[in-house]
PDB file of C-alpha atoms in Angstrom:
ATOM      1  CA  UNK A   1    -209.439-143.463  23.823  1.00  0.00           C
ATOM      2  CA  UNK A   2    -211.461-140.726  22.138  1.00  0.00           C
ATOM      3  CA  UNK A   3    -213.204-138.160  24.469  1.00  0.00           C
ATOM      4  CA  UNK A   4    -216.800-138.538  25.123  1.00  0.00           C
ATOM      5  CA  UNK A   5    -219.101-136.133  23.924  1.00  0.00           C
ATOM      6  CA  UNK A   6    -220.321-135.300  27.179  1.00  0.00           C
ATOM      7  CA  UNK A   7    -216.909-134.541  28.221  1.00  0.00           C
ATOM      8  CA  UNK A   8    -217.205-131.445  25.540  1.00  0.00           C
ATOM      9  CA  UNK A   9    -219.938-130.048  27.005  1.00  0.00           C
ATOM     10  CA  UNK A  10    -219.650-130.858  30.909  1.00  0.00           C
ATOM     11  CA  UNK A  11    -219.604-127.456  33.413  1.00  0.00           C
ATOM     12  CA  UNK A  12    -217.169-127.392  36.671  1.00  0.00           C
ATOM     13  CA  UNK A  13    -216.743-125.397  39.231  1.00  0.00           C
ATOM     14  CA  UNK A  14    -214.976-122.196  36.875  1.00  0.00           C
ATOM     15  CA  UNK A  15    -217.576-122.660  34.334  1.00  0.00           C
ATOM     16  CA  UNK A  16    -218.917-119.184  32.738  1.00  0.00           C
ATOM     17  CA  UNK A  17    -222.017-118.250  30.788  1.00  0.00           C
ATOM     18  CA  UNK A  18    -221.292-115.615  28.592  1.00  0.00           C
ATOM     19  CA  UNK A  19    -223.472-115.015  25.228  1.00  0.00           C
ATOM     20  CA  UNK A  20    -220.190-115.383  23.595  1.00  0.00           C
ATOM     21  CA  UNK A  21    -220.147-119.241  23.469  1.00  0.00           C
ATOM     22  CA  UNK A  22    -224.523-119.404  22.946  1.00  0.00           C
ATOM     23  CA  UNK A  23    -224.108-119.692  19.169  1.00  0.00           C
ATOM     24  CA  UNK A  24    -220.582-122.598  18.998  1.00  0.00           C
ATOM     25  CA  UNK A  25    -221.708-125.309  16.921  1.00  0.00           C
ATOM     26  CA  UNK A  26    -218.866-127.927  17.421  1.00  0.00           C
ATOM     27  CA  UNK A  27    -220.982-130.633  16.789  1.00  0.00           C
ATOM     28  CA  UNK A  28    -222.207-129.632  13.343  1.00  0.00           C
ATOM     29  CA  UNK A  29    -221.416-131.155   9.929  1.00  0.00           C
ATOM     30  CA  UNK A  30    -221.631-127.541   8.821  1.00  0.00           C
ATOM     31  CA  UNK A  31    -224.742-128.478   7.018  1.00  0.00           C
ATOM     32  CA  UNK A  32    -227.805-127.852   8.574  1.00  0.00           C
ATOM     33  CA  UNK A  33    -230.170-130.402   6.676  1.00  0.00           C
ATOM     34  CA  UNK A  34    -227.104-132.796   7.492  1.00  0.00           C
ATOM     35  CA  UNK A  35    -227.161-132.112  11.335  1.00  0.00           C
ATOM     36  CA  UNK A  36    -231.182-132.454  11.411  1.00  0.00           C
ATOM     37  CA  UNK A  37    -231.007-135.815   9.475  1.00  0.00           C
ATOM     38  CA  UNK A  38    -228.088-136.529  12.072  1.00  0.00           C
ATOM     39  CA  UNK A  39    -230.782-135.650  14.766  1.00  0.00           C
ATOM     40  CA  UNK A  40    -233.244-137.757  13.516  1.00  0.00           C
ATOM     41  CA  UNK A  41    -231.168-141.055  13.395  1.00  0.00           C
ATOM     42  CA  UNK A  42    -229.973-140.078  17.095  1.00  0.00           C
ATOM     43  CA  UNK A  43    -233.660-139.778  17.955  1.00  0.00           C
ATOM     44  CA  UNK A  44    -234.546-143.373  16.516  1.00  0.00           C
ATOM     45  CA  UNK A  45    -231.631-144.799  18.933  1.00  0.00           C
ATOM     46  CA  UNK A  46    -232.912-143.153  21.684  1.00  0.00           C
ATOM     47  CA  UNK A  47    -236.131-144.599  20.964  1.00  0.00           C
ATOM     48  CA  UNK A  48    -234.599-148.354  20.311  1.00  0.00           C
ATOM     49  CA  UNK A  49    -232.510-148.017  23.432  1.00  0.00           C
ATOM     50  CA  UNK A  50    -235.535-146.608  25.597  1.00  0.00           C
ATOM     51  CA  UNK A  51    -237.848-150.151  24.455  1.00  0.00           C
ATOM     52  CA  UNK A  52    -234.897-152.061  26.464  1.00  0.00           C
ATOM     53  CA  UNK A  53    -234.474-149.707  29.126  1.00  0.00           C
ATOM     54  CA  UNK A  54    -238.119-149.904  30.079  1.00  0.00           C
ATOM     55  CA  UNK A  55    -238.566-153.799  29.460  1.00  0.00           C
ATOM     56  CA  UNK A  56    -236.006-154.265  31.796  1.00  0.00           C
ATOM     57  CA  UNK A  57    -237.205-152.023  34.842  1.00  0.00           C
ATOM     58  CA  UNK A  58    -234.016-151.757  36.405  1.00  0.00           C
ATOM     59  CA  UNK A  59    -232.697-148.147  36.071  1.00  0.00           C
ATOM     60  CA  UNK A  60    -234.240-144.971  35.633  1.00  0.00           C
ATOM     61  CA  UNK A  61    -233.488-141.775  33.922  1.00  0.00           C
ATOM     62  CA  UNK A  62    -233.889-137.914  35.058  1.00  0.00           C
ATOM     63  CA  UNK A  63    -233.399-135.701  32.142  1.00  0.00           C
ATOM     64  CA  UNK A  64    -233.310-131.632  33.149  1.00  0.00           C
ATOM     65  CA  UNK A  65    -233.955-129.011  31.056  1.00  0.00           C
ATOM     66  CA  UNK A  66    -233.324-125.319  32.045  1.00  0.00           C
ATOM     67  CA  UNK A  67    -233.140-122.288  30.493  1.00  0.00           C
ATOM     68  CA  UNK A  68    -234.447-118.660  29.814  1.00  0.00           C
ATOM     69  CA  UNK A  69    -237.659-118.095  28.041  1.00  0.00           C
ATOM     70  CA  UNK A  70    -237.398-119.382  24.547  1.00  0.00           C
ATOM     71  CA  UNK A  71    -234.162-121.513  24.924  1.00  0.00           C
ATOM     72  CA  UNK A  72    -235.745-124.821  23.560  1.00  0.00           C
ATOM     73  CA  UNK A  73    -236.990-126.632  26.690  1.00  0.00           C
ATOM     74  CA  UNK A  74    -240.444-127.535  24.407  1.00  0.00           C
ATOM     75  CA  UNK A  75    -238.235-127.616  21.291  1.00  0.00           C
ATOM     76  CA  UNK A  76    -235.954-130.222  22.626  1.00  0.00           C
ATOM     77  CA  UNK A  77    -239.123-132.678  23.926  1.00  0.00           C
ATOM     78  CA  UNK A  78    -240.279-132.642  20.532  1.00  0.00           C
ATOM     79  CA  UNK A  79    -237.579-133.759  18.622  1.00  0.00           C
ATOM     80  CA  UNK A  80    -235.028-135.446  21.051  1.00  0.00           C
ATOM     81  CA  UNK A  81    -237.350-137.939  22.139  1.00  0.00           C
ATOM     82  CA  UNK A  82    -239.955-137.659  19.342  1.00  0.00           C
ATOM     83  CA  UNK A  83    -239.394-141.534  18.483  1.00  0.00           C
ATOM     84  CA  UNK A  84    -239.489-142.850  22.096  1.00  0.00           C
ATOM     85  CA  UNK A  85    -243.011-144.564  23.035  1.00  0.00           C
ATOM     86  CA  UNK A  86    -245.172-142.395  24.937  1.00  0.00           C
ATOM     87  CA  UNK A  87    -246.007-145.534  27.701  1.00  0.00           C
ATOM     88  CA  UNK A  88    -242.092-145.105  28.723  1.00  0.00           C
ATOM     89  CA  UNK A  89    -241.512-141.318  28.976  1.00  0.00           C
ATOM     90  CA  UNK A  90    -243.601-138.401  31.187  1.00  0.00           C
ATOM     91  CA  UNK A  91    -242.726-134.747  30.967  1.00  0.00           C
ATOM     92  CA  UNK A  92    -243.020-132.734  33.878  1.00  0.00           C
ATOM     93  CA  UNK A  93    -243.324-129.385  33.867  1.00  0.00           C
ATOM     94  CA  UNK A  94    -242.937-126.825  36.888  1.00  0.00           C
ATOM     95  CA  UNK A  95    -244.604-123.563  36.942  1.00  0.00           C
ATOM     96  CA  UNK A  96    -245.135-121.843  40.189  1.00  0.00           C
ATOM     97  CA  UNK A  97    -246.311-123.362  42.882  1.00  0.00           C
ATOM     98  CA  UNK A  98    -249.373-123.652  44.280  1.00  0.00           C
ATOM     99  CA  UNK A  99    -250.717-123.074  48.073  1.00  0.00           C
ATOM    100  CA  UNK A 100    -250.585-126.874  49.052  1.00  0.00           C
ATOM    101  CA  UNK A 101    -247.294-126.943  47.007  1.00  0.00           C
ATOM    102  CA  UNK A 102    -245.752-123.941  49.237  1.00  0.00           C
ATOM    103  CA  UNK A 103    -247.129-124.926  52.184  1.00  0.00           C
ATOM    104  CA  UNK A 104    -244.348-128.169  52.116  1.00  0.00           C
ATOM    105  CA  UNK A 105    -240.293-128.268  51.550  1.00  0.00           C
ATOM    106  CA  UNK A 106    -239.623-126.787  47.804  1.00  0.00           C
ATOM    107  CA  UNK A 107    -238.559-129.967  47.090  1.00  0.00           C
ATOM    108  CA  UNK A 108    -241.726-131.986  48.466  1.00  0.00           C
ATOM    109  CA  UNK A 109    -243.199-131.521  44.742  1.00  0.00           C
ATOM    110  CA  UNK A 110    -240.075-132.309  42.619  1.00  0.00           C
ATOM    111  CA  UNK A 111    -239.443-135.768  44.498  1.00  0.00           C
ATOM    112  CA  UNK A 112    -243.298-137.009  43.269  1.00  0.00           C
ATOM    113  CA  UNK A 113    -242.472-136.518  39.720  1.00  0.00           C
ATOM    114  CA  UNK A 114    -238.933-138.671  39.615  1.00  0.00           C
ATOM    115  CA  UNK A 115    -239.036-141.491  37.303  1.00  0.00           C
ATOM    116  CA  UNK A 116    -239.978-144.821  38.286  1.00  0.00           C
ATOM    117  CA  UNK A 117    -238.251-147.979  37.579  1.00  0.00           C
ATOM    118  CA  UNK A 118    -237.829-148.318  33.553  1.00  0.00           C
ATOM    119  CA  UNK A 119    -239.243-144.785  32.771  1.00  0.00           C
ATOM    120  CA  UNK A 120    -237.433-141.303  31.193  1.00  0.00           C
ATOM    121  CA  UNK A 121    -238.467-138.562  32.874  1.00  0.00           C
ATOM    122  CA  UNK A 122    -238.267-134.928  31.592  1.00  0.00           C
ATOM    123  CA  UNK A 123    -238.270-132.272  33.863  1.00  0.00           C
ATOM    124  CA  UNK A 124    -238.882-128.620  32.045  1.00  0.00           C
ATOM    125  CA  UNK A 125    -237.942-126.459  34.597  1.00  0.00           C
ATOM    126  CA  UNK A 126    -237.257-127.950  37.528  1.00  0.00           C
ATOM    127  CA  UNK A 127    -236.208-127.163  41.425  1.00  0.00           C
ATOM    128  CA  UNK A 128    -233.594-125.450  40.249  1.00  0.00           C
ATOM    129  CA  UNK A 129    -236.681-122.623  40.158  1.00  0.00           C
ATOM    130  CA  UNK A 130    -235.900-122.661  43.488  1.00  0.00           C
ATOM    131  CA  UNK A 131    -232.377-121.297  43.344  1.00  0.00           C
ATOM    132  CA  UNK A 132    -232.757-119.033  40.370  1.00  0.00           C
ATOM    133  CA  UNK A 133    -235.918-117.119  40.298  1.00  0.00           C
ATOM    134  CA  UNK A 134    -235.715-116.436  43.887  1.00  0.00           C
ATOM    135  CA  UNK A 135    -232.286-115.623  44.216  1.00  0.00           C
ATOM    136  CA  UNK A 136    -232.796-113.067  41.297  1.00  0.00           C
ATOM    137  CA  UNK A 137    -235.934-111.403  43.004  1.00  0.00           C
ATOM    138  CA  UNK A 138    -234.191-111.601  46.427  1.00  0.00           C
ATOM    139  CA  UNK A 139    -236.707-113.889  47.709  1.00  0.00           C
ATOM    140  CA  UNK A 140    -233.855-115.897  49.371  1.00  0.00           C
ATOM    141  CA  UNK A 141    -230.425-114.473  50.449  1.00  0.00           C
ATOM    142  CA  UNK A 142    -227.208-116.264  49.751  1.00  0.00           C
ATOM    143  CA  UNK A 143    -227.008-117.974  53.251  1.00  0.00           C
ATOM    144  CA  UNK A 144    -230.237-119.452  52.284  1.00  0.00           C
ATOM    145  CA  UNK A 145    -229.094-120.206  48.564  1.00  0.00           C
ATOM    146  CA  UNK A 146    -225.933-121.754  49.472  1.00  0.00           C
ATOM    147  CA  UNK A 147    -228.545-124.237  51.974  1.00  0.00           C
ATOM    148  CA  UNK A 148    -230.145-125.324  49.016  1.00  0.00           C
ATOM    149  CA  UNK A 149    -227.442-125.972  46.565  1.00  0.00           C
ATOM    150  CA  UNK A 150    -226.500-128.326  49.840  1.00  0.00           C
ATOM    151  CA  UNK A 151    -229.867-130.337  50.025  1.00  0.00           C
ATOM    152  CA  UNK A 152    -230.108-130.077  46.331  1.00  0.00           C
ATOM    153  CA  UNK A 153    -226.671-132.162  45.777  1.00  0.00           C
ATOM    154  CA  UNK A 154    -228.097-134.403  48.813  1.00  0.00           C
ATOM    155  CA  UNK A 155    -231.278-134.693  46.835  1.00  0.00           C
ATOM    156  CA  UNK A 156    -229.709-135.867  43.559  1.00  0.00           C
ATOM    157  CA  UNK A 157    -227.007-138.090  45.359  1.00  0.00           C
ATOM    158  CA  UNK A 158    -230.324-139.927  46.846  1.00  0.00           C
ATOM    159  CA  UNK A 159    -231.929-140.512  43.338  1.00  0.00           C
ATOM    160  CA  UNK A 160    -227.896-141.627  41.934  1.00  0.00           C
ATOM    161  CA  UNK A 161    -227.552-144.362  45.089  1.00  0.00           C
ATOM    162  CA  UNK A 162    -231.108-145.532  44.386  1.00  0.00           C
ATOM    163  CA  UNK A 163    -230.662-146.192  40.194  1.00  0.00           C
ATOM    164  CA  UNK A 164    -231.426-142.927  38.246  1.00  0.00           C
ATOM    165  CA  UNK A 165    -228.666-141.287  36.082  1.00  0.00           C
ATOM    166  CA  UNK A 166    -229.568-137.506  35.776  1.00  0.00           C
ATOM    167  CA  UNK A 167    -228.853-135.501  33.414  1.00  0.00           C
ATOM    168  CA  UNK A 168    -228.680-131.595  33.851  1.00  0.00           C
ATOM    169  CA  UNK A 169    -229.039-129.820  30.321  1.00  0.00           C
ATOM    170  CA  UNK A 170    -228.647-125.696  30.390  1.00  0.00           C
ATOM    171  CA  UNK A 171    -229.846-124.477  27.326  1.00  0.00           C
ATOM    172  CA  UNK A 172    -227.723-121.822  26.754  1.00  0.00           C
ATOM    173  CA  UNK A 173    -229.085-118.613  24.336  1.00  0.00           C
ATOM    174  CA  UNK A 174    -227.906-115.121  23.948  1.00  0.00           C
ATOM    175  CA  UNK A 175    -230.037-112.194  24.556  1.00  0.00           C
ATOM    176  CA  UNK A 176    -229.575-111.588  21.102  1.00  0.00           C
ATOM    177  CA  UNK A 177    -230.809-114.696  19.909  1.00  0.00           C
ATOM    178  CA  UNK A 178    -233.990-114.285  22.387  1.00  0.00           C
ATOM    179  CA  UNK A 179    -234.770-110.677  21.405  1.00  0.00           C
ATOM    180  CA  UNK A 180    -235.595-112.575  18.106  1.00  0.00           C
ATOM    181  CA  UNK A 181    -237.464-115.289  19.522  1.00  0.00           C
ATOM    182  CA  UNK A 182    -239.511-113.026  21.403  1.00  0.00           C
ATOM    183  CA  UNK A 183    -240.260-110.626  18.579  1.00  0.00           C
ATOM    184  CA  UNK A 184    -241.264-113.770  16.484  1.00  0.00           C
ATOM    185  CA  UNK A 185    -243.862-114.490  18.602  1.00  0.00           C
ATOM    186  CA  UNK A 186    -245.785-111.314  18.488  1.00  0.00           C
ATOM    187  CA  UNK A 187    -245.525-110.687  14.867  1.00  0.00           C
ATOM    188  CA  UNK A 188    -246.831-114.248  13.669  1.00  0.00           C
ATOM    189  CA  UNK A 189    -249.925-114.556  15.143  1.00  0.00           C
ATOM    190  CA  UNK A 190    -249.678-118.807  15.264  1.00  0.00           C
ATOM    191  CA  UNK A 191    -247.174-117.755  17.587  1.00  0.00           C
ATOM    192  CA  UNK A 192    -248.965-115.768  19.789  1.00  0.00           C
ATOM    193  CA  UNK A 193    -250.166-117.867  22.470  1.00  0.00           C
ATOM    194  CA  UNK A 194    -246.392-118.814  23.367  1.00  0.00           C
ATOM    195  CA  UNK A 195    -246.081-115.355  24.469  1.00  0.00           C
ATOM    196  CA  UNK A 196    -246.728-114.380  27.627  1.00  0.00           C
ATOM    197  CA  UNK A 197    -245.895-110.532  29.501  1.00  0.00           C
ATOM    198  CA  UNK A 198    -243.786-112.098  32.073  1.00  0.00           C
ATOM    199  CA  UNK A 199    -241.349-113.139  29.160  1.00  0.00           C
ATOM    200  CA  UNK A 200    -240.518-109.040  29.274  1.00  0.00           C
ATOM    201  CA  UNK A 201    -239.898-109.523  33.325  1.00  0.00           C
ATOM    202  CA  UNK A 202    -237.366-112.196  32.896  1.00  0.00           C
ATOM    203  CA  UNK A 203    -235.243-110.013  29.868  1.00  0.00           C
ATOM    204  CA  UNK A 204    -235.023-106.886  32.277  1.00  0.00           C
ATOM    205  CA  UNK A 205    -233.237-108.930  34.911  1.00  0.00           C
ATOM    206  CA  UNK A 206    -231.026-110.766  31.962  1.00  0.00           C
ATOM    207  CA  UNK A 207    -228.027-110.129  33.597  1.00  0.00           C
ATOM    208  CA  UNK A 208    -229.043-111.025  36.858  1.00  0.00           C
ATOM    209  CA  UNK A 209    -230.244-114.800  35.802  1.00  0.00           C
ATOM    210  CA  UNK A 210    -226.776-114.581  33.940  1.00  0.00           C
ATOM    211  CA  UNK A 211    -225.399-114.655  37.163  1.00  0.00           C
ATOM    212  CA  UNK A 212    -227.291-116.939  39.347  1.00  0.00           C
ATOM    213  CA  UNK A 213    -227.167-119.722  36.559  1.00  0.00           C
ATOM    214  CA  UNK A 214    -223.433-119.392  36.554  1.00  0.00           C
ATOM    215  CA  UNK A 215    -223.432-119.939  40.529  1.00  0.00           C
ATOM    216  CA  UNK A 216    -226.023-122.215  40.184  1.00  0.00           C
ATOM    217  CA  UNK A 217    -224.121-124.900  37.418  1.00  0.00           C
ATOM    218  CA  UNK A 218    -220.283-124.096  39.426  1.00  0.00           C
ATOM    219  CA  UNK A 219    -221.968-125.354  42.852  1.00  0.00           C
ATOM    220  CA  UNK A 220    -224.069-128.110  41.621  1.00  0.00           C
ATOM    221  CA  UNK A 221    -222.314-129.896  38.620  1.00  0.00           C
ATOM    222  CA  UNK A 222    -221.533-132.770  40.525  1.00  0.00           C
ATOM    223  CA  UNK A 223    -219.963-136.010  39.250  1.00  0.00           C
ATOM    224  CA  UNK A 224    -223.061-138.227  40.409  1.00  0.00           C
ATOM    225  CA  UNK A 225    -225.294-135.215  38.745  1.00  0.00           C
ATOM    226  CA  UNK A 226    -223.533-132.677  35.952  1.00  0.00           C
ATOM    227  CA  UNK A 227    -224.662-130.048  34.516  1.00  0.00           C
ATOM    228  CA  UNK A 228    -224.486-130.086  31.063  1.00  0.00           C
ATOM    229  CA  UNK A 229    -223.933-126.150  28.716  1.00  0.00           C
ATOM    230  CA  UNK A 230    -225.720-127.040  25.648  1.00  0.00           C
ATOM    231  CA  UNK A 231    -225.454-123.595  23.663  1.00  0.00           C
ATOM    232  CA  UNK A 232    -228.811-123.164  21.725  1.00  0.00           C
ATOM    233  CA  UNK A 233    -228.866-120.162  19.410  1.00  0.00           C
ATOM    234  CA  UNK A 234    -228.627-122.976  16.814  1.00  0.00           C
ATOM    235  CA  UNK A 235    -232.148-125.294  17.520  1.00  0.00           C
ATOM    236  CA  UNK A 236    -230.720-127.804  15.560  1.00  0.00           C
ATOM    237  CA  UNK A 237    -227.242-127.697  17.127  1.00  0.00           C
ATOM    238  CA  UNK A 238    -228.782-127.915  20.544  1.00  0.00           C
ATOM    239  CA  UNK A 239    -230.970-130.786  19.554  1.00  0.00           C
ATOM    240  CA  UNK A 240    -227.687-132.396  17.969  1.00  0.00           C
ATOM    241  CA  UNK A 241    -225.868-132.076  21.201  1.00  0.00           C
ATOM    242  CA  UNK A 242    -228.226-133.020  23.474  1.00  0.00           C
ATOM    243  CA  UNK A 243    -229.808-136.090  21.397  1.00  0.00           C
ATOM    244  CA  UNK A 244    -225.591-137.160  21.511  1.00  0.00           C
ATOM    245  CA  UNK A 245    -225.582-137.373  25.372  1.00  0.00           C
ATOM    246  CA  UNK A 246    -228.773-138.651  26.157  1.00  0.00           C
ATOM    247  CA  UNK A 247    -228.020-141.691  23.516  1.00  0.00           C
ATOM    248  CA  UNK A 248    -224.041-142.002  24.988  1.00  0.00           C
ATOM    249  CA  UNK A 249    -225.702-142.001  28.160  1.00  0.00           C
ATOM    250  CA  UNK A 250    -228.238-145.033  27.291  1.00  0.00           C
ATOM    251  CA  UNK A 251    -225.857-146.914  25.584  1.00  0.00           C
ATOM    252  CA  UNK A 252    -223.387-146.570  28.200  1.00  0.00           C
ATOM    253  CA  UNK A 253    -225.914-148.629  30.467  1.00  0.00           C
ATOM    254  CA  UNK A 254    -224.916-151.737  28.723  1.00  0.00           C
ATOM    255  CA  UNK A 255    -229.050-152.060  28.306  1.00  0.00           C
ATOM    256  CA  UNK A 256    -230.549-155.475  27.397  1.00  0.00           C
ATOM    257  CA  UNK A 257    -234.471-157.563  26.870  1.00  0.00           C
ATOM    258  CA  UNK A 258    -234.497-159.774  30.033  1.00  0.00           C
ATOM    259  CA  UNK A 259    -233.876-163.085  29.228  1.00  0.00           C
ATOM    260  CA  UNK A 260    -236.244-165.277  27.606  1.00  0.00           C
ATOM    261  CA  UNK A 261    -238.782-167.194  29.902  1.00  0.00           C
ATOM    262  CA  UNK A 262    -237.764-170.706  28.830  1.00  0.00           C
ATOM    263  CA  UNK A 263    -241.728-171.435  30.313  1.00  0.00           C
ATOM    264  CA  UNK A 264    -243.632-170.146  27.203  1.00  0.00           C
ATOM    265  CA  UNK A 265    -241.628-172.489  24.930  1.00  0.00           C
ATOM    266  CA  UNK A 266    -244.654-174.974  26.065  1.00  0.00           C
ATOM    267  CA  UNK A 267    -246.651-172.726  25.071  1.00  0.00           C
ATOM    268  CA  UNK A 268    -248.809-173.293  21.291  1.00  0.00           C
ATOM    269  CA  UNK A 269    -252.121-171.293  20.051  1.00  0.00           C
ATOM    270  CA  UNK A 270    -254.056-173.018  18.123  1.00  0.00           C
TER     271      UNK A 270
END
C-alpha cells in the first residue's frame, strides 16, 4: 500500500527543526510552473470536497498554521483554499490578547473560534502562542509549560471525540530564507505595511523559538492531533504540501450530498 503523504511529513516525539531541512522539496515535479499548476488543481478539490463537507454538517475541520514571521501563514490562506466558498470557511487569527481575553483561561478564546458543524476553520496562529512566545520571554517556566502541553492535548482530544479532524501545519523557514523576506518588505514599498518592528524582536531570539517549537511539536504531535513540518523556503512547495494533506485528509472522510429528499419529487413550478 503506498505511504500517505502525510506520513512524509508527520513530526514525533524525536522530531528536529533545523534550517537544514527548511528548503527539501520532495514533493516537487522539479518544475516550478508545474508544481503551482499542481497547486491549483489540488485547490479546486479542496474546494469540490469542502461543498460536500458543509452540505452534510456532520464533521468539522481545524486547520493550524504556525510559524515565524514571514513563513506563509497568509500565503497559504490565499492559495490553499482560494477555490473553497467563503460561506463554508472562517479564518481566525490570534494576536495578543486583550484585557477581557487575559482576564480568562488562555484557552477561553481559542475554544469560541472552533469550527462548527460543516465548516473549515483556519487558525493563523493559534494557542500554541501560549507555549511559544511565553516560554521564549520566560513568561512561563517549564513546570508551567509542561501543564499546558497537558491541557492542550486534553483540549484537542475534546474537539477529536466530538467530530473535528485537526490538522497542525508548522511552516518551517530558515533564517536565511526570512532575512530575505524581511528585507523585501522594506525595500518595496507595496510591501511595507507587512512590516512591522516587532518582526526584528522575534529574529534576535531565533534560536530560542528554534527551540521551544521543537519541544512544542515532540510533546504535542499526537495521533488524534499531529503536527505536521511543512518546510517553506519554497512558497510553492509549501503550498504543494500542504494543499496534498488537507485534500488526503477530506477525501479520506469518505464525504457525500445527503440523500435526496424523495418529498420534492411532488414538487413542479409553474
Amino acid at each position: 500500500m503506498p505511504q500517505k503523504i502525510a506520513e512524509q511529513f508527520v513530526a514525533d516525539s524525536k522530531v528536529k527543526i533545523e534550517d537544514s531541512s527548511a528548503s527539501d522539496k520532495p514533493l516537487s515535479s522539479g518544475n516550478k510552473e508545474q508544481d503551482k499548476a499542481e497547486v491549483s488543481r489540488l485547490a479546486a478539490a479542496i474546494s469540490e470536497q469542502q461543498q460536500m463537507f458543509y452540505a452534510s454538517r456532520e464533521r468539522k475541520l481545524l486547520v493550524i498554521l504556525q510559524g515565524m514571521d514571514t513563513s506563509g501563514k497568509d500565503g497559504t490562506v490565499n492559495e490553499v483554499f482560494a477555490r473553497v466558498n467563503p460561506q463554508g470557511i472562517r479564518i481566525a487569527n490570534f494576536k495578543a490578547p486583550t484585557a477581557v481575553e487575559l482576564a480568562h483561561d488562555y484557552l477561553w478564546r481559542v475554544h469560541q473560534q472552533v469550527p462548527e458543524a460543516g465548516e473549515i476553520t483556519v487558525f493563523n496562529r493559534s494557542h500554541y502562542e501560549d507555549v511559544l512566545i511565553t516560554r521564549v520571554h520566560d513568561w512561563i517556566d517549564d513546570k508551567e509549560c509542561k501543564r499546558r502541553y497537558a491541557q492542550i492535548n486534553d483540549f484537542e482530544r475534546l474537539l477529536s471525540e466530538t467530530g473535528t479532524t485537526i490538522l497542525k501545519f508548522f511552516l518551517h523557514i530558515s533564517k536565511d530564507e526570512q532575512k530575505e523576506r524581511l528585507q523585501s518588505r522594506i525595500d518595496e514599498p507595496h510591501k511595507n505595511w507587512k512590516f512591522e518592528i516587532e518582526d526584528l524582536e522575534g529574529r534576535k531570539n531565533w534560536d530560542s523559538y528554534q527551540q521551544v517549537y521543537q519541544n512544542a511539536l515532540r510533546a504535542t504531535s499526537t495521533e488524534h492531533a499531529p503536527w505536521y513540518v511543512v518546510p517553506a523556503d519554497s512558497k510553492t512547495h509549501r503550498n504543494l504540501v500542504i494543499a496534498s494533506i488537507v485534500l488526503e485528509t477530506l477525501e479520506s472522510l469518505k464525504l457525500k450530498f445527503p440523500d435526496p429528499k424523495p418529498e420534492l419529487k411532488k414538487i413542479k413550478f409553474d
